XYZ file of C-alpha atoms in Angstrom:
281
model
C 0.000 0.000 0.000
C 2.486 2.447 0.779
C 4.255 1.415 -2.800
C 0.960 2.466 -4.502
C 0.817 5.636 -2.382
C 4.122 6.747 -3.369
C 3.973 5.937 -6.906
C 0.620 7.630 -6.987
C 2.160 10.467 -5.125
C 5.203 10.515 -7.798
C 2.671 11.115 -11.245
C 1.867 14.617 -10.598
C 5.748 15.064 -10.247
C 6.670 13.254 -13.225
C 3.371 15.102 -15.142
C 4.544 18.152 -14.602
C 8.645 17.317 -15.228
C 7.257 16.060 -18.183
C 5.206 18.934 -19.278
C 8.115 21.252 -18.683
C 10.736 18.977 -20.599
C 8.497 19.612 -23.917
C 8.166 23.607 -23.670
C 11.601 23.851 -23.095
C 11.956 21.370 -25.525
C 9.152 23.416 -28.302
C 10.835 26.876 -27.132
C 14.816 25.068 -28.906
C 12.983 23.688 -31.943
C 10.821 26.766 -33.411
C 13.891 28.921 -34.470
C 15.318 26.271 -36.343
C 11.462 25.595 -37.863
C 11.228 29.316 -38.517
C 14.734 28.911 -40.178
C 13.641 26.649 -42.478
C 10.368 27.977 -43.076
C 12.067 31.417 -44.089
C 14.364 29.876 -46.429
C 11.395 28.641 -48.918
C 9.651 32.430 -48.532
C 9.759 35.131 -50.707
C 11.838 38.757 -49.355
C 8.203 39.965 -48.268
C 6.832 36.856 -46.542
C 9.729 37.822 -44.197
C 8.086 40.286 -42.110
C 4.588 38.905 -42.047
C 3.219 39.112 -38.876
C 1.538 36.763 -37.460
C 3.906 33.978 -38.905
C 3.366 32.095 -41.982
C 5.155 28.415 -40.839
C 4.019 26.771 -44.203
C 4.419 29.267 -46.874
C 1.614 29.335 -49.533
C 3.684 29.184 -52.592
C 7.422 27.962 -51.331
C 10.054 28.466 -53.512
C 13.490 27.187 -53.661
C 15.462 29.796 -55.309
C 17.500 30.800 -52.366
C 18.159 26.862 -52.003
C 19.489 27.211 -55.518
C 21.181 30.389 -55.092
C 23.406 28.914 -51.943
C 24.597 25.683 -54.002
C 24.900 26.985 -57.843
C 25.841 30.741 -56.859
C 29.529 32.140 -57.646
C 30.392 31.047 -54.523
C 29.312 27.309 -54.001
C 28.659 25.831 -51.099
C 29.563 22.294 -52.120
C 33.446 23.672 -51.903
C 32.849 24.436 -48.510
C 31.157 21.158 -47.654
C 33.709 19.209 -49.529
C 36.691 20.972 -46.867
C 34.368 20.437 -43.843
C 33.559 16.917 -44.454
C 37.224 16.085 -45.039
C 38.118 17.612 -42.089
C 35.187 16.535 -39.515
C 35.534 12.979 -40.844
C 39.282 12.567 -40.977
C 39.649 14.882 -37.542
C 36.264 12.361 -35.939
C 37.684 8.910 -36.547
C 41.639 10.127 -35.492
C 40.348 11.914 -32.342
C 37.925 8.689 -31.564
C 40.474 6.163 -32.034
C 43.531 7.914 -30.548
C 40.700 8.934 -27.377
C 39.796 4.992 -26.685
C 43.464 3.746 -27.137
C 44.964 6.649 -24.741
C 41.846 5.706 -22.314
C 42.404 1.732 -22.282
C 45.881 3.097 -20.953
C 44.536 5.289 -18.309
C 41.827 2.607 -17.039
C 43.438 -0.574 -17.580
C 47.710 -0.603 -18.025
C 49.075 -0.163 -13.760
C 52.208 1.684 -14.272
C 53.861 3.998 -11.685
C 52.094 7.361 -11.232
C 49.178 6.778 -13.525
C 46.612 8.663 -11.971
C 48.919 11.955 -11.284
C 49.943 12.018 -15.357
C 46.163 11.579 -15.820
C 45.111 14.238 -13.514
C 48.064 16.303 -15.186
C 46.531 15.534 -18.571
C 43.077 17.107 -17.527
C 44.490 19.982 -16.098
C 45.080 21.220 -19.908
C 41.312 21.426 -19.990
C 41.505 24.804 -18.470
C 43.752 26.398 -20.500
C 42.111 28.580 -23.245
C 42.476 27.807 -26.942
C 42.939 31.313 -27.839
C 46.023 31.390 -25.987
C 47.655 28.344 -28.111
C 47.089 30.270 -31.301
C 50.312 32.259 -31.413
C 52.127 28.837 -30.551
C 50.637 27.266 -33.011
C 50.403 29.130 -35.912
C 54.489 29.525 -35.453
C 54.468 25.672 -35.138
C 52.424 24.960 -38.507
C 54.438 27.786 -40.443
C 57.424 25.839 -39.239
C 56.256 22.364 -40.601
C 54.722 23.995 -43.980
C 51.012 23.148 -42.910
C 49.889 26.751 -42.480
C 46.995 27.425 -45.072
C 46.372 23.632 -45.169
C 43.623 21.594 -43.744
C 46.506 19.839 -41.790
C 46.059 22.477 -39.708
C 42.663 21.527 -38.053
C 43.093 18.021 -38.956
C 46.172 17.423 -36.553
C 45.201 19.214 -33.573
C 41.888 17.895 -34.239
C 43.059 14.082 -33.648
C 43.431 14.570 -29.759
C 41.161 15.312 -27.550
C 41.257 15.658 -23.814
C 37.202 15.525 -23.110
C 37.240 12.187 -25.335
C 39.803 10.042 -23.033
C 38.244 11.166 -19.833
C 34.707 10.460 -21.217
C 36.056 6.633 -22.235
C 38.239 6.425 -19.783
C 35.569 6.733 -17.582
C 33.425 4.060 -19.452
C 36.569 1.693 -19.835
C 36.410 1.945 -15.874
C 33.007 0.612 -15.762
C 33.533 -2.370 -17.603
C 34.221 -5.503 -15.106
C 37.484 -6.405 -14.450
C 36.949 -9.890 -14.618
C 36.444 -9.838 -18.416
C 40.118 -8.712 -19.162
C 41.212 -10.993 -16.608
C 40.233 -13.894 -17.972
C 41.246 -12.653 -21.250
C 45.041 -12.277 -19.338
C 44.931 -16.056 -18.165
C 43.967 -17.284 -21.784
C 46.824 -15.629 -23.057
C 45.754 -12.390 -24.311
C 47.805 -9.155 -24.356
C 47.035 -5.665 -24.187
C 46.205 -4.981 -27.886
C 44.147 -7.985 -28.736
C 41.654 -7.287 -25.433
C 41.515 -3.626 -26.585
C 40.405 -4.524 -30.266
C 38.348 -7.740 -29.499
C 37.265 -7.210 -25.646
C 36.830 -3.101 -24.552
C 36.318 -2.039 -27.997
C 33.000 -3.979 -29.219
C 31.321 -3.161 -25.294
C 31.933 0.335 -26.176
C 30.444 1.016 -29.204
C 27.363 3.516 -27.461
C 30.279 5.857 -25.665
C 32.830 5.236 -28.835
C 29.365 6.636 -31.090
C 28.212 9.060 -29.014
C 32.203 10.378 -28.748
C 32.152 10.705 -32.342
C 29.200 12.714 -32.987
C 30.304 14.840 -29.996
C 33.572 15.403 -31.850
C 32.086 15.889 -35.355
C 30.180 18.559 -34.376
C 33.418 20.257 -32.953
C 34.740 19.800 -35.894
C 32.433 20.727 -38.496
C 31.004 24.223 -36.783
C 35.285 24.896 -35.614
C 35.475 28.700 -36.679
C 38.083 30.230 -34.469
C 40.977 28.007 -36.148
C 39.679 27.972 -39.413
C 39.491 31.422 -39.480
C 43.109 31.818 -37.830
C 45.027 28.982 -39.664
C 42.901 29.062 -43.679
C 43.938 32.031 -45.792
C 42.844 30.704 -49.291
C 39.196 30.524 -50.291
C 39.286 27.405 -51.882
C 40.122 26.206 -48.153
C 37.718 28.048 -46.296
C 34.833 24.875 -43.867
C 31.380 25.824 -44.155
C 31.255 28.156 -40.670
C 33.791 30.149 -42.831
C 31.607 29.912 -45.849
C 28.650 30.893 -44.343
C 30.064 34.096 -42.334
C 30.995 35.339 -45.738
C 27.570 34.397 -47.233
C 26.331 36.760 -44.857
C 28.443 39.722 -45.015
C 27.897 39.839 -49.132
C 23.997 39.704 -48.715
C 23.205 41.588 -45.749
C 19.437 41.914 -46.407
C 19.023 38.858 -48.465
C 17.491 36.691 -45.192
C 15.916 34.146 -47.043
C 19.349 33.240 -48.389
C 20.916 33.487 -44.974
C 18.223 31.259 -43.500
C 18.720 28.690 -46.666
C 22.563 28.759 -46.231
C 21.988 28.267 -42.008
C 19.804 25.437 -43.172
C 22.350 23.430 -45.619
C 24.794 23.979 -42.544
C 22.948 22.065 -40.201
C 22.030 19.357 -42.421
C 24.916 17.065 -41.753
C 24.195 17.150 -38.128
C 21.323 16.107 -38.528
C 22.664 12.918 -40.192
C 24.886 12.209 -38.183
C 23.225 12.134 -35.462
C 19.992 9.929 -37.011
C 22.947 7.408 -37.833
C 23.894 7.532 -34.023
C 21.190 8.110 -31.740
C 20.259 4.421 -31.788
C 23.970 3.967 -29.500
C 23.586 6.561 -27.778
C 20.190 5.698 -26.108
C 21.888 2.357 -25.970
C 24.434 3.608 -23.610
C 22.317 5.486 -21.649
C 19.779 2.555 -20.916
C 23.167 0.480 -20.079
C 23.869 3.152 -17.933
C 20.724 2.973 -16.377
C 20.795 -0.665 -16.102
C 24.343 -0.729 -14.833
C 23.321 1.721 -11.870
C-alpha cells in the first residue's frame, strides 16, 4: 500500500517534469522551424506578422542560389567533411586507445599524469594560437587543412569520457582474457572495444560537431578561399547579402544538415548507452 501511495504520489511530479521537458523542448525547436520555413519564402513573406510556418507558394530559389551561386557551397562542404571525418575517426580512435591506458595498463604514477593531462582542460584555446600558428608555419602546414586536422586528432574531453566508461567495464572480463593468453592490444580490439560502441558513437558525434562548426581556427590557420569549412563559408555568405534573409536562412539550413545525419545514424547507441547506464546503476 504504501508502494501504490508513493507511486501515486510521484505522477503529478513526473506530469509536470514532463510537461516542462516539452516547452523547453518546443521553445529550442521553433527557431530552427522558422529557419527553415524562411528559407522557402519570398523577401516579403519575411516580415509577415503573425507567422506564416508553411508558406503558400514555397520556392526554392534561395536553395538554388546557396549551391549553384559564384560562390558554391559544395566547396565548402567538400573541406568540412574532409576535415570533420578525418579529424572524428583520429580523435575517436587515438581517445579509446589513450583511455584503455589510463583505465586498464598499472604503471607507476598513472593517476597523477592523468590528472596532469586534464588539467590542460583549463587552458584557453585562444592562448595556443600564437604557438601554433608559429608551429604549422614551421612544418609547412599553415593554409592547409593539416592544420585543423592534426590538432583535431586529440582530444582531452574524449579520453576522460572513455576512460571513464573503460572503468566501468568488469574487471573480470580482461582478466580472464590475461589467463587465456591475451595481451594488451588484442583485449583492446576484441574485448573493450566492441562493449563500447554507445560511448565510442556518441564520442564521435560529440567530436564531429566540434569539428564541423570549428570557426576560431579555421578562421586563424585558412587564408585561401578554396580552403575556407562551411562556418567560414557561411560568415561570408552573410556579409555579401546583408538583407538577403531568405538566403541566410537557406545557407543556415544546408549547414545544419549534416548534423542532422549524423546524429539519425547515431542516436540508436547513444540511447543504448544510456539505458546500459541505467541498467548498470
Amino acid at each position: 500500500m504504501e508502494m501504490k501511495a508513493r507511486l501515486s504520489s510521484d505522477v503529478p511530479k513526473r506530469l509536470g517534469l514532463t510537461i516542462l521537458m516539452l516547452v523547453l523542448a518546443i521553445a529550442m525547436v521553433i527557431p530552427f522551424l522558422w529557419m527553415i520555413s524562411t528559407s522557402f519564402k519570398t523577401p516579403a513573406q519575411v516580415f509577415e506578422y503573425p507567422i506564416k510556418w508553411i508558406p503558400s507558394a514555397p520556392t526554392w530559389e534561395h536553395h538554388v542560389k546557396v549551391w549553384t551561386g559564384p560562390k558554391s557551397f559544395g566547396t565548402y562542404y567538400w573541406n568540412s567533411l574532409k576535415i570533420s571525418i578525418i579529424g572524428m575517426a583520429g580523435a575517436t580512435f587515438l581517445s579509446a586507445f589513450a583511455a584503455y591506458g589510463f583505465a586498464r595498463i598499472q604503471f607507476k604514477g598513472r593517476n597523477a599524469l592523468f590528472m596532469l593531462y586534464l588539467s590542460m582542460m583549463m587552458v584557453p584555446p585562444q592562448v595556443l594560437f600564437v604557438p601554433k600558428f608559429l608551429m604549422f608555419e614551421w612544418a609547412g602546414i599553415y593554409n592547409t587543412h593539416l592544420a585543423l586536422i592534426l590538432p583535431g586528432l586529440f582530444t582531452i574531453f574524449g579520453v576522460f569520457m572513455l576512460r571513464q566508461f573503460f572503468l566501468s567495464i568488469p574487471n573480470e572480463i580482461t582478466e580472464s582474457a590475461f589467463i587465456d593468453g591475451a595481451g594488451h592490444f588484442r583485449i583492446f580490439f576484441r574485448l573493450i572495444l566492441p562493449l563500447a560502441k554507445p560511448a565510442l558513437a556518441t564520442l564521435a558525434i560529440i567530436d564531429f560537431s566540434w569539428q564541423w562548426n570549428d570557426y576560431e581556427n579555421a578562421l586563424v590557420f585558412l587564408i585561401d578561399e578554396e580552403l575556407y569549412t562551411v562556418p567560414l563559408g557561411l560568415q561570408n555568405f552573410i556579409l555579401e547579402n546583408t538583407v538577403d534573409y531568405n538566403g541566410m536562412m537557406a545557407a543556415a539550413s544546408a549547414g545544419i544538415l549534416p548534423m542532422i545525419a549524423v546524429f539519425a545514424i547515431g542516436q540508436r547507441y547513444i540511447i543504448q548507452g544510456l539505458t546500459n547506464s541505467a541498467v548498470k546503476g
